[in-house]
Coordinates of C-alpha atoms and ligand atoms in Angstrom, one line a residue:
X25 CA 157.7 88.3 -81.8
X26 CA 155.9 87.5 -85.2
X27 CA 156.4 90.5 -87.2
X28 CA 155.9 90.9 -90.9
X29 CA 156.4 94.2 -92.4
X30 CA 153.3 93.9 -94.6
X31 CA 150.6 92.9 -91.9
X32 CA 149.2 96.3 -92.0
X33 CA 148.6 98.2 -95.1
X34 CA 147.6 101.9 -95.3
X35 CA 145.9 103.4 -98.4
X36 CA 145.1 107.0 -98.5
X37 CA 142.3 108.2 -100.2
X38 CA 142.0 111.8 -100.1
X39 CA 141.0 113.1 -96.6
X40 CA 140.8 109.6 -95.3
X41 CA 143.0 106.6 -94.7
X42 CA 141.9 102.8 -95.1
X43 CA 144.0 100.6 -92.7
X44 CA 143.9 96.9 -93.3
X45 CA 144.8 94.0 -91.3
X46 CA 146.6 91.8 -93.6
X47 CA 147.2 88.5 -91.9
X48 CA 144.3 86.5 -93.4
X49 CA 146.0 83.1 -92.9
X50 CA 145.6 83.5 -89.2
X51 CA 142.5 85.4 -89.5
X52 CA 144.1 88.4 -88.6
X53 CA 145.1 87.3 -85.1
X54 CA 146.7 90.0 -83.0
X55 CA 150.3 89.0 -82.6
X56 CA 152.6 91.3 -80.7
X57 CA 154.0 92.3 -84.1
X58 CA 150.8 93.1 -85.7
X59 CA 149.8 95.2 -82.8
X60 CA 153.1 97.1 -83.2
X61 CA 152.1 97.5 -86.8
X62 CA 148.7 98.9 -86.1
X63 CA 150.2 101.5 -83.6
X64 CA 152.9 102.5 -85.9
X65 CA 150.3 102.8 -89.0
X66 CA 147.9 105.0 -87.3
X67 CA 150.9 107.1 -85.8
X68 CA 152.3 107.8 -89.1
X69 CA 149.3 109.1 -90.9
X70 CA 149.7 112.6 -92.6
X71 CA 147.9 115.5 -91.0
X72 CA 145.9 115.7 -94.2
X73 CA 144.0 112.7 -93.0
X74 CA 140.6 113.4 -91.2
X75 CA 139.2 110.0 -90.5
X76 CA 140.4 106.5 -90.8
X77 CA 138.6 103.0 -91.7
X78 CA 140.0 99.9 -90.1
X79 CA 139.0 96.8 -91.7
X80 CA 140.5 93.1 -92.0
X81 CA 141.5 91.2 -95.1
X82 CA 140.2 87.7 -95.8
X83 CA 136.9 86.2 -94.4
X84 CA 137.2 87.8 -90.9
X85 CA 137.6 91.1 -89.4
X86 CA 139.9 89.7 -86.6
X87 CA 140.2 86.2 -84.5
X88 CA 141.5 88.1 -81.5
X89 CA 144.7 87.6 -79.7
X90 CA 147.4 85.5 -81.3
X91 CA 147.0 82.5 -78.9
X92 CA 150.3 80.8 -80.1
X93 CA 152.0 83.7 -78.3
X94 CA 150.3 83.2 -75.0
X95 CA 151.4 79.7 -74.2
X96 CA 154.8 80.6 -72.7
X97 CA 153.9 83.9 -71.3
X98 CA 154.4 84.4 -67.2
X99 CA 152.3 86.6 -65.0
X100 CA 154.6 89.5 -65.1
X101 CA 154.9 89.4 -68.9
X102 CA 151.1 89.0 -69.2
X103 CA 150.6 92.3 -67.3
X104 CA 153.1 94.2 -69.5
X105 CA 151.4 92.5 -72.7
X106 CA 147.8 93.8 -71.4
X107 CA 149.3 97.2 -70.6
X108 CA 150.8 97.4 -74.0
X109 CA 147.4 96.7 -75.7
X110 CA 146.0 99.3 -73.2
X111 CA 148.4 101.8 -74.7
X112 CA 148.0 100.9 -78.2
X113 CA 144.0 100.6 -78.2
X114 CA 143.8 103.9 -76.0
X115 CA 146.1 105.5 -78.6
X116 CA 143.4 104.8 -81.3
X117 CA 140.4 106.0 -79.0
X118 CA 142.0 109.1 -78.0
X119 CA 144.2 109.6 -81.1
X120 CA 143.8 112.5 -83.5
X121 CA 141.2 111.1 -85.8
X122 CA 137.9 109.3 -85.7
X123 CA 138.3 105.5 -86.7
X124 CA 135.5 103.6 -88.2
X125 CA 135.6 99.9 -88.0
X126 CA 134.5 97.8 -90.9
X127 CA 133.5 94.4 -89.7
X128 CA 132.7 91.4 -91.0
X129 CA 133.1 87.6 -90.1
X130 CA 134.7 86.9 -86.7
X131 CA 134.9 89.9 -84.4
X132 CA 136.0 87.9 -81.4
X133 CA 137.9 88.3 -78.3
X134 CA 140.7 90.9 -78.8
X135 CA 139.2 91.6 -82.2
X136 CA 136.1 92.9 -80.3
X137 CA 138.3 94.7 -78.3
X138 CA 140.2 96.3 -81.1
X139 CA 136.7 97.3 -82.8
X140 CA 135.4 98.5 -79.3
X141 CA 138.4 101.1 -79.4
X142 CA 137.2 102.5 -82.6
X143 CA 134.5 105.4 -82.8
X144 CA 132.0 104.0 -85.2
X145 CA 131.3 100.3 -86.3
X146 CA 129.8 99.1 -89.3
X147 CA 128.8 95.4 -89.4
X148 CA 127.9 93.5 -92.5
X149 CA 125.6 90.6 -92.3
X150 CA 128.4 88.0 -91.7
X151 CA 129.8 89.6 -88.8
X152 CA 129.6 87.8 -85.4
X153 CA 130.7 89.0 -82.0
X154 CA 131.8 86.6 -79.2
X155 CA 134.5 86.6 -76.4
X156 CA 135.9 83.2 -76.5
X157 CA 138.4 84.2 -73.7
X158 CA 136.1 82.5 -71.3
X159 CA 136.3 78.9 -73.1
X160 CA 140.0 79.6 -73.3
X161 CA 140.5 79.9 -69.5
X162 CA 141.8 83.6 -69.8
X163 CA 140.2 86.9 -69.2
X164 CA 140.0 90.0 -71.6
X165 CA 143.2 92.1 -71.6
X166 CA 142.9 94.7 -74.2
X167 CA 140.5 97.0 -72.5
X168 CA 137.5 95.0 -73.0
X169 CA 136.2 94.9 -69.6
X170 CA 136.2 98.8 -69.6
X171 CA 134.9 99.3 -73.2
X172 CA 132.5 96.5 -73.9
X173 CA 129.9 97.1 -71.1
X174 CA 129.6 100.6 -72.3
X175 CA 128.3 99.3 -75.5
X176 CA 126.1 96.4 -74.5
X177 CA 126.2 96.2 -70.8
X178 CA 128.1 94.5 -67.9
X179 CA 125.7 91.5 -67.6
X180 CA 125.7 90.8 -71.3
X181 CA 129.4 90.8 -71.4
X182 CA 129.4 88.6 -68.3
X183 CA 127.2 86.1 -70.1
X184 CA 129.3 85.9 -73.2
X185 CA 132.3 85.0 -71.3
X186 CA 130.8 82.8 -69.0
X187 CA 128.7 80.8 -71.6
X188 CA 130.6 81.4 -74.7
X189 CA 127.5 83.1 -76.5
X190 CA 127.8 84.4 -79.9
X191 CA 125.8 87.0 -81.3
X192 CA 125.1 87.3 -85.1
X193 CA 125.4 90.4 -87.0
X194 CA 121.4 91.5 -86.9
X195 CA 121.1 90.9 -83.2
X196 CA 124.5 92.2 -82.4
X197 CA 123.9 95.6 -84.1
X198 CA 120.4 95.8 -82.0
X199 CA 122.4 95.4 -79.0
X200 CA 125.0 98.0 -79.5
X201 CA 128.1 96.1 -80.8
X202 CA 127.9 98.2 -84.0
X203 CA 125.8 101.3 -84.9
X204 CA 125.3 100.0 -88.7
X205 CA 124.2 96.7 -90.2
X206 CA 124.9 96.5 -93.9
X207 CA 124.4 93.6 -96.5
X208 CA 127.3 91.0 -96.7
X209 CA 130.4 92.4 -98.4
X210 CA 129.5 96.0 -98.0
X211 CA 131.0 97.1 -94.7
X212 CA 134.0 98.7 -96.2
X213 CA 132.1 100.9 -98.7
X214 CA 129.9 102.2 -95.9
X215 CA 132.5 102.7 -93.6
X216 CA 134.5 104.7 -96.3
X217 CA 131.4 106.7 -97.0
X218 CA 130.9 107.5 -93.2
X219 CA 134.7 108.3 -92.8
X220 CA 134.5 110.6 -95.8
X221 CA 131.7 112.5 -94.3
X222 CA 133.3 112.6 -90.5
X223 CA 136.6 114.0 -92.1
X224 CA 134.5 116.9 -93.5
X225 CA 133.6 118.0 -89.9
X226 CA 135.2 120.8 -88.2
X227 CA 138.5 119.4 -86.6
X228 CA 137.4 120.8 -83.0
X229 CA 133.9 119.1 -83.2
X230 CA 135.5 115.7 -83.9
X231 CA 138.2 116.2 -81.0
X232 CA 135.4 117.2 -78.7
X233 CA 133.4 114.2 -79.7
X234 CA 136.5 111.7 -79.3
X235 CA 138.1 113.3 -76.3
X236 CA 135.4 115.1 -74.5
X237 CA 132.2 113.1 -74.8
X238 CA 133.7 109.8 -73.1
X239 CA 135.1 112.0 -70.3
X240 CA 132.1 113.9 -69.7
X241 CA 130.0 110.7 -69.5
X242 CA 132.2 109.7 -66.7
X243 CA 132.1 113.0 -64.7
X244 CA 129.6 113.8 -62.1
X245 CA 126.8 115.8 -63.9
X246 CA 127.8 119.1 -62.5
X247 CA 131.5 118.9 -63.8
X248 CA 130.1 117.3 -67.2
X249 CA 128.2 120.5 -67.6
X250 CA 131.1 122.8 -67.0
X251 CA 133.4 120.9 -69.4
X252 CA 130.6 120.8 -71.9
X253 CA 130.6 124.6 -71.6
X254 CA 134.2 125.0 -72.1
X255 CA 134.2 122.6 -75.1
X256 CA 131.1 124.4 -76.7
X257 CA 132.8 127.9 -76.3
X258 CA 136.1 126.8 -77.7
X259 CA 134.4 124.7 -80.8
X260 CA 131.8 127.7 -81.5
X261 CA 134.7 130.5 -81.7
X262 CA 136.7 128.7 -84.2
X263 CA 136.7 130.6 -87.6
X264 CA 135.4 127.4 -89.4
X265 CA 132.4 127.2 -86.9
X266 CA 131.6 130.8 -87.8
X267 CA 132.0 130.2 -91.5
X268 CA 129.8 127.0 -91.3
X269 CA 126.8 129.0 -89.2
X270 CA 127.1 131.7 -91.8
X271 CA 126.7 129.2 -94.7
X272 CA 123.6 128.1 -93.2
X273 CA 122.1 131.4 -92.3
X274 CA 122.8 132.6 -96.0
X275 CA 121.2 129.4 -97.4
X276 CA 124.4 127.8 -98.6
X277 CA 124.6 125.0 -96.3
X278 CA 122.4 121.8 -96.2
X279 CA 119.2 121.6 -94.1
X280 CA 118.9 118.6 -91.9
X281 CA 116.6 116.1 -93.9
X282 CA 115.0 112.9 -92.8
X283 CA 116.4 110.6 -95.2
Ligands
1HE318 C1 144.6 81.5 -84.7 C2 143.7 82.3 -84.0 C3 144.1 82.9 -82.9 C4 142.8 81.5 -85.9 N1 145.4 82.9 -82.5 N2 146.0 81.4 -84.4 N3 140.3 84.0 -80.2 C5 139.8 83.0 -80.1 O1 139.8 82.0 -79.4 C6 139.3 82.6 -81.7 C7 140.0 81.6 -82.3 N4 139.6 81.4 -83.7 C8 138.5 80.8 -84.2 O2 137.7 80.3 -83.5 C9 138.6 80.5 -85.8 O3 139.8 80.6 -86.2 C10 137.7 81.8 -86.5 C11 136.2 81.5 -86.1 C12 138.2 83.1 -86.3 C13 138.0 81.4 -88.0 O4 137.7 80.1 -88.4 P1 138.0 79.6 -89.6 O5 137.5 78.1 -89.8 O6 138.1 80.5 -90.8 O7 139.7 79.5 -89.4 P2 140.7 78.5 -88.8 O8 140.9 77.2 -89.8 O9 140.2 78.0 -87.4 O10 142.0 79.3 -88.4 C14 143.0 79.5 -89.7 C15 144.4 79.5 -89.2 O11 144.4 80.6 -88.3 C16 144.7 78.4 -88.2 O12 146.1 78.1 -88.4 P3 146.7 77.1 -89.3 O13 148.4 77.4 -89.1 O14 146.2 75.6 -88.8 O15 146.3 77.6 -90.6 C17 144.4 78.8 -86.8 O16 145.1 78.1 -85.7 C18 144.7 80.2 -86.9 N5 144.2 81.0 -85.9 N6 142.4 82.3 -84.8 C19 146.2 82.1 -83.2 N7 143.3 83.7 -82.2 C20 144.2 91.1 -75.2 S1 143.7 89.6 -74.6 C21 142.8 89.2 -75.9 C22 142.2 87.8 -75.7 C23 141.7 87.1 -76.6 O17 141.6 87.7 -77.7 S2 141.2 85.3 -76.4 C24 140.4 85.0 -77.7 C25 141.3 84.3 -79.0

């Protein structure tokens, strides 16, 4: 297991944390050691952190699975490896805080799977999206077959894997790989701005969005309505919600504005 202590850095900035993949020499390829450090970094964030940014150092967000660790893995080890990724990436998706991915350069293979487990993605103009697994004779193993079709559709993912198709930033954002497209070099700044805003939301609102919304989307409509009613009533009964509504009614809160 390749593991260096400093392959993930965490910088606390008030209510947000900036988590950086720090293996630029290998284009932030996800070795077992790096995956373990990602898990540990998010697990150890203090309770004062309300949102995080995930980004990569160097010219690329992430080159995907560290292929050098794949060559000797047998079928049983492969299943456990994939299940470990599922645990770690589900831990991000269904963790305590929303994560904003700041994307640039390669967002490929397992790197796209990692980005897909985040809650908001900001892509700068250098970002490109691909699933080279198809060309390498393998399959996604980090939850990509579950998460990526939800972003861009099953047949688009099929095409990417069958043909090695690469999407550049502008088209990729239009298709749903990311929600924001920003100039080259500014993904981190934009992600920090978004995370700061997200961290100021009521915690129950963020929790309901992260944990409730994706589950409701998979429920039959009648169950979804019921779950929604429960979450709505819990969120609105919190003292913080009452205070925020009062602030609006008494003219102290910002109005909704078309920017
Ligand atoms: C790597 C990896 C890697 C770079 N595993 N070592 N992912 C891929 O198939 C993508 C493979 N990588 C690339 O296509 C390119 O490296 C990039 C487009 C991302 C970047 O290109 P470039 O020219 O900036 O860098 P480079 O010269 O290709 O790579 C620099 C070094 O990083 C080099 O090692 P060096 O020792 O010769 O310096 C590369 O070998 C190394 N490197 N990417 C290992 N991925 C849970 S299942 C998920 C399945 C997958 O993710 S499959 C897709 C894997």
